[in-house]
Coordinates of C-alpha atoms in Angstrom, one line a residue:
M31 CA 0.0 0.0 0.0
I32 CA 2.9 2.4 0.8
N33 CA 4.2 1.9 -2.8
W34 CA 0.8 2.8 -4.1
I35 CA 0.6 5.9 -2.0
R36 CA 4.0 7.1 -3.2
E37 CA 3.2 6.4 -6.8
K38 CA -0.2 8.0 -6.7
F39 CA 0.8 11.3 -5.1
K40 CA 4.3 11.7 -6.6
H41 CA 3.3 14.5 -9.0
S42 CA 1.8 16.7 -6.2
L43 CA 4.7 18.2 -4.3
D44 CA 2.7 19.2 -1.2
S45 CA 0.7 16.0 -1.1
K46 CA 3.9 14.0 -1.6
L47 CA 5.5 15.7 1.4
L48 CA 2.5 15.2 3.6
F49 CA 2.2 11.5 2.7
E50 CA 5.9 10.9 3.3
E51 CA 5.5 12.4 6.8
A52 CA 2.5 10.0 7.2
I53 CA 4.6 7.1 6.2
K54 CA 7.4 8.0 8.6
C55 CA 4.9 8.4 11.4
Y56 CA 3.3 5.1 10.6
K57 CA 6.6 3.3 10.7
I58 CA 7.4 4.6 14.2
E59 CA 3.9 3.8 15.3
A60 CA 2.8 7.5 15.7
F61 CA -0.6 6.5 14.2
R62 CA -2.5 9.7 15.1
A63 CA 0.1 11.8 13.3
S64 CA 0.2 9.4 10.4
L65 CA -3.6 9.5 9.9
L66 CA -3.7 13.3 10.2
F67 CA -0.9 13.8 7.7
S68 CA -2.7 11.3 5.3
Y69 CA -6.0 13.2 5.6
L70 CA -4.3 16.5 4.9
G71 CA -2.4 15.0 1.9
F72 CA -5.8 13.8 0.5
L73 CA -7.5 17.1 0.9
N74 CA -4.5 18.9 -0.6
Y75 CA -4.7 16.6 -3.6
I76 CA -8.3 17.5 -4.1
K77 CA -7.6 21.2 -3.6
E78 CA -5.0 21.1 -6.4
M79 CA -7.5 19.1 -8.6
I80 CA -10.1 21.8 -8.2
I81 CA -7.7 24.7 -8.8
A82 CA -6.2 23.0 -11.9
G83 CA -9.6 21.9 -13.2
K84 CA -12.2 23.4 -15.5
K85 CA -15.4 24.9 -14.1
P86 CA -18.3 22.4 -14.4
A87 CA -20.9 23.7 -16.9
H88 CA -23.7 23.8 -14.3
I89 CA -21.7 26.0 -11.8
D90 CA -22.1 29.8 -11.9
N91 CA -19.0 31.8 -12.5
S92 CA -19.4 33.7 -9.2
R93 CA -19.7 30.5 -7.2
W94 CA -16.7 29.0 -8.9
D95 CA -14.6 32.1 -8.4
K96 CA -15.5 32.1 -4.7
I97 CA -14.4 28.5 -4.3
I98 CA -11.0 29.2 -6.0
R99 CA -10.4 32.3 -3.7
T100 CA -11.2 30.3 -0.6
L101 CA -8.9 27.4 -1.6
N102 CA -6.1 29.9 -1.9
D103 CA -6.6 31.1 1.6
E104 CA -4.5 29.0 4.0
N105 CA -6.9 29.5 6.9
F106 CA -10.0 28.2 5.1
W107 CA -9.0 25.8 2.3
E108 CA -9.3 22.6 4.3
D109 CA -12.9 23.3 5.4
R110 CA -13.8 24.4 1.8
V111 CA -12.5 21.2 0.3
F112 CA -14.4 19.1 2.8
T113 CA -17.6 21.1 2.2
E114 CA -17.3 20.7 -1.6
L115 CA -16.6 17.0 -1.3
T116 CA -19.6 16.3 0.8
N117 CA -22.0 18.6 -1.0
S118 CA -25.0 16.7 -2.3
S119 CA -27.0 19.6 -3.7
N120 CA -27.6 20.5 -7.3
T121 CA -24.7 23.0 -7.1
A122 CA -22.2 20.3 -6.1
I123 CA -19.0 20.4 -8.2
F124 CA -18.3 16.7 -7.7
K125 CA -20.4 13.8 -9.0
F126 CA -20.0 10.6 -7.0
N127 CA -22.2 8.5 -4.8
D128 CA -23.4 9.4 -1.3
S129 CA -21.6 6.4 0.2
I130 CA -18.3 8.0 -0.6
K131 CA -19.5 11.3 0.9
E132 CA -20.4 9.5 4.1
Q133 CA -17.0 7.8 4.3
I134 CA -15.3 11.2 3.8
K135 CA -17.4 12.5 6.8
Y136 CA -16.3 9.5 8.8
W137 CA -12.6 10.2 8.1
K138 CA -13.1 13.9 9.0
G139 CA -14.3 12.7 12.4
R140 CA -11.1 10.5 12.8
R141 CA -9.0 13.5 11.6
N142 CA -10.5 15.5 14.5
D143 CA -9.7 12.6 16.9
C144 CA -6.1 12.9 15.9
A145 CA -5.9 16.7 15.9
H146 CA -7.6 17.3 19.2
F147 CA -6.4 14.1 20.9
K148 CA -9.8 12.9 21.8
D149 CA -10.5 9.7 23.7
N150 CA -11.2 7.6 20.6
E151 CA -8.3 5.2 20.0
I152 CA -6.4 5.5 16.8
N153 CA -4.3 2.5 15.8
F154 CA -2.3 1.3 12.7
H155 CA -5.4 -0.1 11.1
H156 CA -7.0 3.3 10.9
T157 CA -4.2 4.6 8.7
E158 CA -4.3 1.4 6.7
M159 CA -8.0 1.6 6.3
F160 CA -7.8 5.3 5.2
W161 CA -5.2 4.4 2.6
S162 CA -7.4 1.5 1.4
F163 CA -10.3 4.0 1.1
L164 CA -8.1 6.3 -1.1
K165 CA -7.0 3.4 -3.3
S166 CA -10.6 2.2 -3.8
N167 CA -12.3 5.6 -4.3
L168 CA -9.8 8.3 -5.3
S169 CA -10.3 7.7 -9.0
K170 CA -14.1 8.2 -8.5
I171 CA -13.6 11.7 -7.3
S172 CA -13.3 14.1 -10.2
L173 CA -15.0 17.3 -11.4
E174 CA -16.5 15.6 -14.4
G175 CA -17.6 12.5 -12.5
S176 CA -15.3 9.5 -12.4
K177 CA -16.7 7.7 -15.4
Q178 CA -16.6 10.8 -17.6
N179 CA -13.2 11.7 -16.3
L180 CA -11.9 8.2 -17.4
L181 CA -13.5 8.5 -20.8
N182 CA -11.8 11.9 -21.2
K183 CA -8.5 10.2 -20.5
F184 CA -9.3 7.6 -23.1
C185 CA -10.1 10.3 -25.6
D186 CA -6.6 11.7 -25.1
F187 CA -5.2 8.2 -25.4
F188 CA -6.9 7.7 -28.8
D189 CA -5.7 11.1 -30.0
R190 CA -2.5 10.3 -31.9
T191 CA -1.5 13.9 -31.8
K192 CA -1.2 13.5 -28.0
T193 CA -0.4 9.9 -27.4
S194 CA 1.9 7.5 -29.2
I195 CA 0.4 4.6 -31.1
N196 CA 2.8 2.4 -29.0
A197 CA 1.5 3.7 -25.7
S198 CA -0.1 1.1 -23.3
P199 CA -3.6 1.6 -22.1
D200 CA -3.0 -0.5 -19.0
I201 CA -3.0 2.4 -16.5
L202 CA -6.4 3.6 -17.8
I203 CA -7.7 0.0 -17.8
N204 CA -6.8 -0.5 -14.2
E205 CA -8.8 2.6 -13.3
I206 CA -12.1 1.0 -14.6
E207 CA -12.8 -1.0 -11.5
N208 CA -12.7 2.0 -9.2
A209 CA -13.9 4.7 -11.5
V210 CA -17.0 3.2 -13.0
E211 CA -20.0 2.0 -11.1
Y212 CA -21.3 -1.4 -12.1
S213 CA -24.6 0.1 -13.2
D214 CA -22.7 2.4 -15.6
L215 CA -20.5 -0.2 -17.2
K216 CA -22.8 -0.7 -20.3
D217 CA -22.9 3.0 -21.0
F218 CA -19.1 3.2 -20.3
F219 CA -18.3 0.5 -22.9
T220 CA -20.6 2.1 -25.4
S221 CA -19.0 5.5 -25.0
L222 CA -15.5 4.0 -25.1
N223 CA -16.4 2.2 -28.4
N224 CA -17.7 5.5 -29.8
I225 CA -14.6 7.5 -29.2
Q226 CA -13.2 8.8 -32.4
I227 CA -9.6 8.0 -33.3
I228 CA -7.7 11.2 -34.2
G229 CA -4.6 11.2 -36.4
S230 CA -4.7 7.5 -37.0
G231 CA -2.8 7.4 -40.3
Y232 CA -3.3 4.4 -42.6
Y233 CA -4.0 1.6 -40.1
V234 CA -7.5 0.5 -39.1
P235 CA -8.4 2.6 -36.0
D236 CA -11.0 0.2 -34.6
E237 CA -8.2 -2.2 -33.8
D238 CA -7.1 0.3 -31.1
K239 CA -10.4 0.0 -29.3
Q240 CA -10.6 -3.8 -29.8
N241 CA -7.1 -4.0 -28.3
V242 CA -8.3 -2.1 -25.2
F243 CA -11.3 -4.5 -24.9
F244 CA -9.1 -7.5 -25.3
R245 CA -6.7 -6.3 -22.6
I246 CA -9.6 -5.7 -20.3
L247 CA -10.8 -9.3 -20.9
S248 CA -7.4 -10.8 -20.4
E249 CA -6.1 -8.7 -17.6
I250 CA -8.9 -7.6 -15.3
K251 CA -10.0 -10.2 -12.7
N252 CA -13.3 -8.5 -11.7
K253 CA -16.0 -10.9 -13.0
R254 CA -18.7 -8.3 -13.1
I255 CA -16.7 -6.0 -15.4
I256 CA -15.7 -9.0 -17.6
N257 CA -19.4 -10.2 -17.8
E258 CA -20.6 -6.7 -18.8
L259 CA -17.9 -6.4 -21.5
V260 CA -18.7 -9.8 -22.9
F261 CA -22.4 -8.9 -23.0
F262 CA -21.5 -5.7 -24.8
I263 CA -19.2 -7.4 -27.4
K264 CA -21.7 -10.2 -28.2
N265 CA -24.6 -7.8 -28.6
Q266 CA -23.0 -5.4 -31.1
A267 CA -24.3 -5.4 -34.7
Q268 CA -22.6 -6.7 -37.8
N269 CA -20.9 -9.7 -36.3
Y270 CA -18.7 -7.5 -34.1
D271 CA -17.9 -10.4 -31.8
L272 CA -16.6 -12.6 -34.6
K273 CA -14.5 -9.8 -36.0
F274 CA -13.2 -9.4 -32.5
V275 CA -12.2 -13.0 -32.5
I276 CA -10.5 -12.7 -35.9
E277 CA -8.3 -9.9 -34.4
F278 CA -7.7 -11.8 -31.1
P279 CA -8.4 -15.5 -31.7
I280 CA -7.7 -16.5 -28.0
S281 CA -10.7 -14.3 -27.0
I282 CA -13.0 -17.1 -28.1
N283 CA -12.2 -18.5 -24.6
Y284 CA -13.3 -15.3 -22.9
L285 CA -16.7 -14.7 -24.6
N286 CA -18.6 -17.5 -22.8
Y287 CA -20.0 -19.1 -25.9
N288 CA -22.1 -22.2 -25.1
Q289 CA -22.3 -25.2 -27.5
V290 CA -25.4 -23.8 -29.2
D291 CA -23.6 -20.5 -29.9
I292 CA -20.5 -22.4 -31.2
R293 CA -22.6 -24.5 -33.5
N294 CA -24.5 -21.5 -34.8
I295 CA -21.1 -19.8 -35.5
W296 CA -19.7 -22.5 -37.8
K297 CA -23.1 -23.5 -39.3
V298 CA -24.4 -20.1 -40.1
R299 CA -22.7 -16.9 -38.9
V300 CA -19.2 -17.5 -40.2
W301 CA -20.3 -17.8 -43.8
M302 CA -21.7 -14.3 -43.7
L303 CA -18.1 -13.0 -43.3
G304 CA -15.5 -12.3 -45.9
H305 CA -12.3 -14.3 -46.5
A306 CA -11.3 -13.8 -42.8
K307 CA -14.0 -16.4 -41.9
Y308 CA -11.3 -19.1 -42.0
N309 CA -9.5 -17.5 -39.1
I310 CA -12.7 -18.0 -37.0
L311 CA -12.8 -21.7 -38.0
L312 CA -9.2 -22.0 -37.2
A313 CA -9.8 -20.4 -33.7
L314 CA -12.5 -23.0 -33.1
I315 CA -10.2 -25.8 -34.0
R316 CA -7.2 -24.5 -32.0
N317 CA -9.3 -23.9 -28.9
N318 CA -11.0 -27.3 -29.1
K319 CA -14.5 -25.8 -29.5
I320 CA -15.9 -28.4 -31.8
P321 CA -17.4 -31.5 -30.0
A322 CA -15.9 -34.8 -31.2
Q323 CA -19.3 -36.0 -32.4
E324 CA -19.7 -32.9 -34.6
T325 CA -16.2 -32.9 -36.1
E326 CA -17.0 -34.7 -39.4
E327 CA -20.1 -32.5 -39.9
F328 CA -17.9 -29.4 -39.2
Y329 CA -15.4 -30.3 -42.0
K330 CA -18.2 -31.3 -44.4
D331 CA -19.6 -27.8 -44.0
I332 CA -16.3 -26.2 -44.6
F333 CA -15.8 -28.3 -47.8
K334 CA -19.4 -27.7 -49.0
N335 CA -19.2 -23.9 -48.4
F336 CA -15.7 -23.4 -49.6
N337 CA -15.6 -21.6 -53.0
Q338 CA -12.5 -19.8 -53.9
T339 CA -14.1 -18.2 -57.0
G340 CA -13.8 -14.5 -56.6
Y341 CA -10.5 -14.9 -54.7
Q342 CA -12.2 -16.4 -51.6
N343 CA -9.2 -18.6 -50.8
L344 CA -8.3 -19.7 -47.3
N345 CA -6.0 -16.8 -46.7
L346 CA -4.1 -18.7 -44.1
D347 CA -0.3 -19.1 -43.7
D348 CA 1.1 -22.6 -44.2
N349 CA 1.3 -23.4 -40.4
S350 CA -2.4 -22.5 -40.0
K351 CA -3.4 -24.6 -43.0
K352 CA -1.5 -27.5 -41.4
V353 CA -3.3 -27.0 -38.1
M354 CA -6.7 -26.8 -39.9
F355 CA -6.4 -29.6 -42.4
D356 CA -3.6 -32.0 -41.4
N357 CA -6.0 -34.5 -39.8
N358 CA -7.8 -37.6 -40.8
T359 CA -11.3 -36.1 -40.5
F360 CA -10.7 -33.5 -43.2
N361 CA -8.8 -35.9 -45.3
N362 CA -11.6 -38.4 -45.2
V363 CA -14.2 -35.7 -46.0
A364 CA -12.4 -34.3 -49.0
Y365 CA -11.4 -37.8 -50.2
E366 CA -14.9 -39.2 -50.0
I367 CA -16.5 -36.2 -51.7
M368 CA -14.0 -35.7 -54.5
F369 CA -12.7 -39.2 -55.2
V370 CA -14.9 -41.9 -53.7
E371 CA -18.1 -40.2 -54.9
G372 CA -16.3 -39.2 -58.1
N373 CA -16.9 -35.4 -58.1
I374 CA -13.3 -34.9 -59.4
Y375 CA -14.3 -36.4 -62.8
T376 CA -18.1 -35.9 -63.0
K377 CA -18.4 -32.2 -62.0
D378 CA -17.5 -29.4 -64.4
Y379 CA -14.3 -27.4 -64.2
N380 CA -15.9 -24.5 -62.3
Y381 CA -16.9 -26.7 -59.4
I382 CA -13.5 -28.4 -59.3
N383 CA -11.7 -25.1 -59.5
S384 CA -13.8 -23.7 -56.7
K385 CA -12.4 -26.5 -54.4
E386 CA -8.8 -26.3 -55.8
E387 CA -7.0 -25.3 -52.6
L388 CA -8.7 -28.0 -50.5
I389 CA -8.0 -30.7 -53.1
T390 CA -4.3 -29.6 -53.2
L391 CA -4.1 -29.8 -49.4
L392 CA -5.5 -33.3 -49.6
F393 CA -2.7 -34.4 -51.9
L394 CA -0.2 -32.6 -49.6
Y395 CA -1.3 -34.1 -46.3
K396 CA -2.7 -37.5 -47.3
D397 CA -0.8 -40.5 -48.6
I398 CA -1.6 -40.6 -52.3
N399 CA -3.4 -43.8 -53.3
E400 CA -4.7 -45.5 -56.4
V401 CA -8.2 -44.0 -56.0
M402 CA -6.9 -40.5 -56.0
V403 CA -4.7 -41.0 -59.1
E404 CA -7.4 -42.8 -60.9
G405 CA -9.7 -39.8 -60.2
L406 CA -7.2 -37.4 -61.8
K407 CA -6.8 -39.9 -64.7
K408 CA -10.6 -39.9 -65.4
M409 CA -10.7 -36.1 -65.1
V410 CA -8.1 -35.7 -67.8
E411 CA -9.7 -38.4 -70.0
N412 CA -13.1 -36.7 -69.7
G413 CA -11.6 -33.5 -71.0
I414 CA -12.3 -31.4 -67.8
R415 CA -9.8 -28.6 -67.6
P416 CA -9.8 -27.0 -64.1
Y417 CA -6.8 -24.8 -64.8
W418 CA -6.3 -23.7 -61.1
L419 CA -6.2 -27.3 -60.0
Q420 CA -3.9 -28.2 -62.8
D421 CA -1.5 -25.5 -61.9
S422 CA -1.4 -26.1 -58.2
L423 CA -1.0 -29.9 -58.4
T424 CA 1.6 -29.5 -61.1
K425 CA 3.5 -27.2 -58.8
L426 CA 3.1 -29.6 -55.8
F427 CA 4.2 -32.7 -57.7
N428 CA 7.3 -31.0 -59.2
E429 CA 8.4 -29.4 -55.9
N430 CA 7.9 -32.6 -53.8
E431 CA 10.0 -35.5 -55.1
N432 CA 8.2 -38.1 -52.9
K433 CA 4.8 -37.0 -54.1
K434 CA 5.9 -37.0 -57.7
N435 CA 7.4 -40.5 -57.4
K436 CA 4.3 -41.8 -55.8
I437 CA 2.1 -40.4 -58.7
L438 CA 4.4 -41.9 -61.3
Q439 CA 4.4 -45.3 -59.6
I440 CA 0.6 -45.5 -59.4
A441 CA 0.1 -44.0 -62.9
A442 CA 2.2 -46.7 -64.4
T443 CA 0.0 -49.4 -62.8
L444 CA -3.1 -47.7 -64.1
N445 CA -1.7 -47.5 -67.7
C446 CA -2.2 -43.7 -67.8
E447 CA -2.0 -42.2 -71.2
Q448 CA 0.7 -39.7 -72.2
S449 CA -1.9 -36.9 -71.9
F450 CA -2.0 -37.5 -68.2
Y451 CA 1.7 -37.0 -67.8
D452 CA 1.6 -34.0 -70.1
Y453 CA -1.2 -32.5 -68.1
F454 CA 0.8 -32.4 -64.8
Q455 CA 4.2 -32.0 -66.5
L456 CA 5.4 -35.3 -65.1
N457 CA 7.6 -36.2 -68.1

C-alpha cells in the first residue's frame, strides 16, 4: 500500500511531502500523526485538482470564483475542500455517490480525533483503512464525474497527436474498477467504443479499441466487469464479436459461448463474413471448441461452403493450414466427396476449380493412393480442364519429389496415357 501511496501522489509536491510524513509516522507507530498527515495529503490533492480543473458547466462563475479564492486562503482551504466533497445539492462540483461522501465525513471525524487528541483510540489499522479508502475511491472523485473523467483520458489516449500509437492503455484499464459504477458499465463501454480516433494514419483505427477491450478481458480479474464487457461485445451489430475473435483468436475463450452458440457460428454466422472467416474456423479448432461427435459435420460444412471463386481462398499461412487440415477427418471428408463419390471427374471445371485449394491440401497431407490418381486420370480423360487445380497440383508434384514418385508409380500401374503425364508436366 505504501508503494501505491508514493506512486499516486508523486506528482503533487505538497501531497507527496504530507504522505511521506504520514509514512514516517506510521513506521514509528505514531498513528495519530500518520492519519492526520494522510488526511491533509488527501485534501491537498483534491484542492489542487479543483484549482487546476475546469469549471463544471452547471456551476455559476461567481460560485466558482469564490471556491477558488477560498482554496487559496491557507486559513479556510481545508474546510472548503471538505464542504465541496460532501455537498449533495444541485450545485455540487463533484459527482460521485453518497456512500463515498459519508465515508469522507467519517474520516473527517477521525481526523478530529487525531488533531484534538480525543478519547477515541487511533491504531495502525485506521491509517491502513484510510489508505485503502483512497485506493478504492480516489479515482471516482473528479470534477466531471469519475466515469466521464476516465472517458476523457481515453479520448486523449486515442488522440494520436497527444499519445503515441505504441502507448499502453493499462494504466487507464486499471482505473475502470474504481472509476465506473457497475450500473454504468454498459454506458461506459458504449461510450468507449464510440470514441473517435484522431490522427490514426493508414492503419485500421477500430483495432485500437478492440485492443483495449481484449486487454480488459485478459487482464482484469473482476468478474462483473468482464461479464458486462462480454455482453457488450456479443450484442453489437454486424458480427462485431466474430470480427473481434478474428483480431484476437484467443478471445473465443473469454466470450462465454455455449455449445449452441458455437454450432451457430460455424453452421451459419461465419459464412456471412469475408475471407477472414477461416480465421474464425481456425480459432474454433485450435481452442477445441468443436465437439468430437460434430467434427465430421464441421469439416463437411467447410468443404461444402468453400468456394475460392472471386479470390475467396483460405488466406491462411502454411502453419495455419496445417493445423486446420492435417487431420484424418478433413482428409476423409475431401477424399470421400471428390474421389470416392467421383466429383473430381463428374463435375464441371468451375466446381473443381472452386475447391482447388482444398484438393491440393488433400494431396499434400494424405498419402496418395490409387483411387486419387485414378480420379485425376478420369478427369483428364473426360476433357475437364480446371486450370487452377492443374497449376497447383503440377507445382506440388514438381516441388515434392516423394509425391511425384508416388504419382508416377501409381500412374504406371493404371496405364495412364501420355496426356495424363503432359497435363501435370510429369515427363
